[in-house]
Coordinates of C-alpha atoms in Angstrom, one line a residue:
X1 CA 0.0 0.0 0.0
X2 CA 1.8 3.3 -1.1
X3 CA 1.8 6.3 2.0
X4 CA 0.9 10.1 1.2
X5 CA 3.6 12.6 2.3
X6 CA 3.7 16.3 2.0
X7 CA 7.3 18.2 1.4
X8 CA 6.7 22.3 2.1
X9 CA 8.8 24.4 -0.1
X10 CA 9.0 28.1 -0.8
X11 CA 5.8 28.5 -2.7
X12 CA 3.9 24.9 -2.3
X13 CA 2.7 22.6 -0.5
X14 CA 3.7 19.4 -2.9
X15 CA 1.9 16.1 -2.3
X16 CA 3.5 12.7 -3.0
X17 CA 3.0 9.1 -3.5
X18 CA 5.7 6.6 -1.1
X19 CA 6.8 3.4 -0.5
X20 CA 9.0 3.9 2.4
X21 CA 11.8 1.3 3.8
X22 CA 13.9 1.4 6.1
X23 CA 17.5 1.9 5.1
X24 CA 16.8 2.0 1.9
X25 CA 19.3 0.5 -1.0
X26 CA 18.4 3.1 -3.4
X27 CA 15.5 6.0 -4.2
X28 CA 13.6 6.7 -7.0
X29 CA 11.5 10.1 -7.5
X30 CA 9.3 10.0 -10.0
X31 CA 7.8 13.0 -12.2
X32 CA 4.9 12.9 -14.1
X33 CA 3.7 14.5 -17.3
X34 CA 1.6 17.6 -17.9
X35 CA -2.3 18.0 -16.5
X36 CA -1.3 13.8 -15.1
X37 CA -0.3 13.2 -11.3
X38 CA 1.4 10.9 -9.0
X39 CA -1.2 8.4 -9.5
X40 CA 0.4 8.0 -13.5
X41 CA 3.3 5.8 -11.6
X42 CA 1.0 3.6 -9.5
X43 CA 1.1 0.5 -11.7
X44 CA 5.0 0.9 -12.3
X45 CA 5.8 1.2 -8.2
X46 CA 3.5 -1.7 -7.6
X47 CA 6.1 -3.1 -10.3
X48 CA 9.2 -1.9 -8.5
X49 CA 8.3 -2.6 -4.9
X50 CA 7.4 -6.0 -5.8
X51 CA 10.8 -6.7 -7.6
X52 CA 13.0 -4.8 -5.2
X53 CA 11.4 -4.3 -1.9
X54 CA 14.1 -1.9 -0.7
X55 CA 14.3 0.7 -2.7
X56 CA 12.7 4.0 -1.8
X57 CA 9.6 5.3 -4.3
X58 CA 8.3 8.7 -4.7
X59 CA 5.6 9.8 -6.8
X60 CA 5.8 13.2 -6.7
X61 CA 2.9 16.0 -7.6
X62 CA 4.3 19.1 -9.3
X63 CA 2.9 22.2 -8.2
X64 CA -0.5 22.7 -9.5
X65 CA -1.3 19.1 -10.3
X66 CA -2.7 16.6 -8.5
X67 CA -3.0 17.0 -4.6
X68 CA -0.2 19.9 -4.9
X69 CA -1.6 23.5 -3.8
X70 CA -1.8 25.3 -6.5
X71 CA 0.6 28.4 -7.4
X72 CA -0.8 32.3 -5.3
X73 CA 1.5 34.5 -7.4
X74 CA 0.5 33.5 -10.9
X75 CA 1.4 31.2 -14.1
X76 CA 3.9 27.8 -14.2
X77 CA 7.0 29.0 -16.0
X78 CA 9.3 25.8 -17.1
X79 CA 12.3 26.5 -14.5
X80 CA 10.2 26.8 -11.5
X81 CA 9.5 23.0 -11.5
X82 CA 13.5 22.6 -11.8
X83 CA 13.5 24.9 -8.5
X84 CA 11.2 22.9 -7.1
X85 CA 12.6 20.0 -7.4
X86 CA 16.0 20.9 -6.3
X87 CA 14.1 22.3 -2.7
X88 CA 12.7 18.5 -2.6
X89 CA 15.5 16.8 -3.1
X90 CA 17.7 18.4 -0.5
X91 CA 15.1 17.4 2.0
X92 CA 15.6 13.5 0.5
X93 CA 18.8 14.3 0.3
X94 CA 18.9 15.0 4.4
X95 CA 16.3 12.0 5.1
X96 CA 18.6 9.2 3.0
X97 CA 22.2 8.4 2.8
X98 CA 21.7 6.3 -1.3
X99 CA 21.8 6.9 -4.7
X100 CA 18.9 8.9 -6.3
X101 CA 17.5 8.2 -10.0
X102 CA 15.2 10.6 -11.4
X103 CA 12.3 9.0 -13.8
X104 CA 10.3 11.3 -15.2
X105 CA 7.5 10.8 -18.0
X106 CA 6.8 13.9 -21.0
X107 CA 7.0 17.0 -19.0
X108 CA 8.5 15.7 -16.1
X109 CA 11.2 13.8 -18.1
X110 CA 12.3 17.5 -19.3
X111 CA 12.2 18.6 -16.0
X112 CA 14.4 15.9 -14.4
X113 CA 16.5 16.3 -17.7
X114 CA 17.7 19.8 -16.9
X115 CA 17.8 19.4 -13.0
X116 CA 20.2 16.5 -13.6
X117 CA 22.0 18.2 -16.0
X118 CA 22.9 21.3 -13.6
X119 CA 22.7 19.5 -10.3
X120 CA 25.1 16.2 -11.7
X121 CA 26.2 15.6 -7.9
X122 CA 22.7 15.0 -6.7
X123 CA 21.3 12.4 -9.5
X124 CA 23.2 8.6 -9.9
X125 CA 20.8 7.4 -12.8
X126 CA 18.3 9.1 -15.1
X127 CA 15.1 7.5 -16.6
X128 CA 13.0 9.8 -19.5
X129 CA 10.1 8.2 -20.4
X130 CA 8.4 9.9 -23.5
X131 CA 10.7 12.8 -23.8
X132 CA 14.2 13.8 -23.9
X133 CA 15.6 16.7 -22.8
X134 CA 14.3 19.8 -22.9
X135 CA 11.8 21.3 -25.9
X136 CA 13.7 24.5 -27.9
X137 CA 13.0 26.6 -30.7
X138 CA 14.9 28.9 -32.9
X139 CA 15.1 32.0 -31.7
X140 CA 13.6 33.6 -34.5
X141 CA 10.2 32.3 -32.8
X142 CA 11.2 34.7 -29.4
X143 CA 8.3 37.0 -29.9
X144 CA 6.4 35.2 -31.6
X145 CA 6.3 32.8 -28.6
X146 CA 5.7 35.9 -26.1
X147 CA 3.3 37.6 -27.5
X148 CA 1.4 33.8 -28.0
X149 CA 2.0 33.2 -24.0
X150 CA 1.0 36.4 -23.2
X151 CA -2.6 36.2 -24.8
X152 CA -2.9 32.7 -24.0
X153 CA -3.0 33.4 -20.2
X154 CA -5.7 36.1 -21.1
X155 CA -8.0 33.2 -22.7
X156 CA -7.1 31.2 -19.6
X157 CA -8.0 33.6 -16.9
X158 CA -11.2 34.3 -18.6
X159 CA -12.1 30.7 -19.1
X160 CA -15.1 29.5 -17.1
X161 CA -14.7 26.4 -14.7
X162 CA -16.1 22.9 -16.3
X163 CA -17.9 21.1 -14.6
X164 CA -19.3 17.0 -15.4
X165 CA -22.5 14.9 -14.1
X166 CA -20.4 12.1 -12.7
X167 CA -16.7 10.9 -12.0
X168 CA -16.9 8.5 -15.2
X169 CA -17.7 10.9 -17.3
X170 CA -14.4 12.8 -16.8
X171 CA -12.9 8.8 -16.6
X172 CA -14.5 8.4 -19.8
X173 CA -12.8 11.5 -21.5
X174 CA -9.4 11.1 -20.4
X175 CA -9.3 7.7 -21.5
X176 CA -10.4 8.5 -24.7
X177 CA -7.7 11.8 -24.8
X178 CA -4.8 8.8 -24.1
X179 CA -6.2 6.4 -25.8
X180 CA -6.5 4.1 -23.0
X181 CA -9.0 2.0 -21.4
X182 CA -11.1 3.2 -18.0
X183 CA -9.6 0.7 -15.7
X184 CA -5.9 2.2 -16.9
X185 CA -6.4 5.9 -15.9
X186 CA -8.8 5.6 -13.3
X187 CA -6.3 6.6 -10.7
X188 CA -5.0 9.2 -12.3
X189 CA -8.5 11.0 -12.8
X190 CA -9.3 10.1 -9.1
X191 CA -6.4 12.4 -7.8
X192 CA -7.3 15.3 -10.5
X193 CA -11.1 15.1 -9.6
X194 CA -13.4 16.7 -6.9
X195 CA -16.7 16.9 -6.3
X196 CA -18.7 20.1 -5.9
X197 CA -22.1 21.4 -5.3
X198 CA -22.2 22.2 -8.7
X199 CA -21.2 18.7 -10.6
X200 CA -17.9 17.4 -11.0
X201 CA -14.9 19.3 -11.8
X202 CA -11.0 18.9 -12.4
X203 CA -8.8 19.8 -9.5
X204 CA -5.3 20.9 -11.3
X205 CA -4.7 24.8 -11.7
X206 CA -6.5 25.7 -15.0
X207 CA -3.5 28.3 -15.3
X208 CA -1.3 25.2 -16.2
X209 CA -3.3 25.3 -19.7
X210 CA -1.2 28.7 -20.6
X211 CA 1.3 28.7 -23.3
X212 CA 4.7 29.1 -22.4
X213 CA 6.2 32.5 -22.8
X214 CA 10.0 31.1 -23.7
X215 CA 11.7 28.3 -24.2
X216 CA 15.4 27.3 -24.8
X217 CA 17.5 27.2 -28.5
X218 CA 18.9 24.6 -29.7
X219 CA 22.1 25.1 -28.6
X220 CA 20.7 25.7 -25.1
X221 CA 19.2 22.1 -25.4
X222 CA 21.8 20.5 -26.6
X223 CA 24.2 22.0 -23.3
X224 CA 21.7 19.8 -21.1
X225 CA 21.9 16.7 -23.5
X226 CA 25.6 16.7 -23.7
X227 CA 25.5 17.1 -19.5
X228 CA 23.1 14.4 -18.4
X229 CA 24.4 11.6 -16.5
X230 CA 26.3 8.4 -18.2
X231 CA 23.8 6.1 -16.5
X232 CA 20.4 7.3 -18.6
X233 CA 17.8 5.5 -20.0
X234 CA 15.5 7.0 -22.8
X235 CA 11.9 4.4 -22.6
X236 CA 9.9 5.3 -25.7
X237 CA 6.5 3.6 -26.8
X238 CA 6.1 2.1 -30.3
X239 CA 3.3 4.3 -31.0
X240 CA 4.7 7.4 -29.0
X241 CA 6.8 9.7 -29.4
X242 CA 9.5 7.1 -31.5
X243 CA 11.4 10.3 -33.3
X244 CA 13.0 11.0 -30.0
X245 CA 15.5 8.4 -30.4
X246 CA 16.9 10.2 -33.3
X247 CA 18.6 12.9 -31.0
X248 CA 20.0 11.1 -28.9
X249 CA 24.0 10.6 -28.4
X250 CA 25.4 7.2 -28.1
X251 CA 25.8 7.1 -24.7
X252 CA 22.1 7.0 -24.0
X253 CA 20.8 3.5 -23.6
X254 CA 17.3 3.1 -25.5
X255 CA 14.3 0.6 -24.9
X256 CA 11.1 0.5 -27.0
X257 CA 8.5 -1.3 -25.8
X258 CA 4.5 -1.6 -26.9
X259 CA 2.5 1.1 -25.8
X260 CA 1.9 5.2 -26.4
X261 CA 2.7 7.7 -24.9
X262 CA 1.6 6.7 -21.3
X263 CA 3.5 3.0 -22.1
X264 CA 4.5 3.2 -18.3
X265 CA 0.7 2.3 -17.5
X266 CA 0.2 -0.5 -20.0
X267 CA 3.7 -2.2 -19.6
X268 CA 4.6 -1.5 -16.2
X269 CA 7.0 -4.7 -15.7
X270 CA 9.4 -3.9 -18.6
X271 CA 10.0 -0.6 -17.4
X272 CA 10.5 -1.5 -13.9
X273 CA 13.0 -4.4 -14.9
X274 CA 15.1 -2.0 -16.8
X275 CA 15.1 0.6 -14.3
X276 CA 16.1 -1.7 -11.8
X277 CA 18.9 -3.1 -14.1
X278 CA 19.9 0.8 -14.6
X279 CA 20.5 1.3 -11.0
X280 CA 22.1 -2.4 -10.6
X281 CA 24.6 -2.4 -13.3
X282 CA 24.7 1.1 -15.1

């Protein structure tokens, strides 16, 4: 049975999903993608704890998602998840004397991408599933991308609240949106739901829905590629996101396995044997 725990940092209140040993061998925190939650790694701890009992899990909620409060000064900008982060895992870091591998699926793999990439003395093995580094653009789209962000959190703010007639209605939808089946992302959709006087409605920050108002060049993206740790794994779907393998350098280790982009829900076992043999053997 996996434990919720609560780590306080400057601006949140982040929630988490654990499976806590004592004197733990090793520790994985896990990052999930955009608008998911904690609840997206359930199936793949179950996985983990079962074949290595004794290594520390942690699901964590990024701010505005899941059971996470949600942000009081405004939008979601890219680099404050990397802050974050970094504010969580000095408080591992103080709580456990192991090794700490990032895994982090879509957005969250580009988030653990660039924290291990500047912090390298904090992060032994890193796991992207579904992306790979972080996203860039040329710079010739700068203000073309500011002006875009800028209006987009206009539409957002203005945006009425949604609300459903039951909970598998909103299972329903998301299932369809991933192209999975109800029984595979019920979870998830029961840590981004709450009920209301007035219907069902979707507890993550709406404000996460705003376009980004910069992101890195290439040559940014490719400092953070060229820095990540020699012990990364790059998991990619056969019907996700397959192209990602074509950037990578040589000293990335590649699996493909069946599934989309949420393969880490429908093929939990092969991911959790080959994170396991990451930590094990490098």
């Amino acid at each position: 049975m996996l434990s919720e725990r609560t780590f306080e940092v400057s601006d949140y209140l982040l929630s988490a999903l654990c499976h806590e040993t004592q004197s733990p061998s090793s520790c994985i925190l896990l990052l999930h993608g955009w608008l998911d939650n904690a609840a997206s790694f359930t199936p793949l701890m179950e996985e983990l704890r079962s074949q290595h009992p004794d290594i520390q899990l942690i699901a964590l909620d990024l701010p505005g998602h899941g059971y996470s409060s949600h942000s009081r000064s405004g939008y979601y900008p890219f680099h404050d998840y990397i802050d974050s982060l970094h504010q969580v895992i000095n408080q591992i870091k103080k709580e456990l004397d192991c090794p700490l591998t990032l895994v982090g699926h879509s957005m969250g793999a580009l988030v653990a991408s660039c924290y291990s990439a500047a912090f390298p003395e904090n992060v032994d093995h890193l796991v992207q599933i579904e992306g790979y580094g972080p996203i860039y653009e040329s710079p010739q789209n700068s203000l073309d991308r500011l002006r875009k962000g800028v209006l987009s959190r206009q539409r957002v703010s203005k945006k009425p609240p949604r609300f459903f007639e039951s909970f598998d209605e909103m299972v329903a939808l998301r299932a369809k949106r991933y192209v999975l089946n109800a029984n595979e992302i019920t979870s998830l959709v029961e840590r981004d739901s709450e009920q209301t006087e007035h219907g069902w409605r979707w507890r993550h920050d709406k404000k996460l829905k705003a376009e980004s108002l910069y992101r890195m060049t290439e040559a940014q993206a490719k400092q953070v590629i060229d820095a990540l740790p020699k012990s990364n794994l790059l998991i990619l779907g056969d019907a996700g996101f397959t192209h990602l393998s074509s950037i990578c350098p040589p000293t990335t280790q590649i699996l493909h396995i069946k599934g989309g982009h949420h393969c880490h829900l429908t093929c939990p076992r092969s991911i959790s044997e080959a994170i396991i043999a990451l930590i094990l053997f490098g």
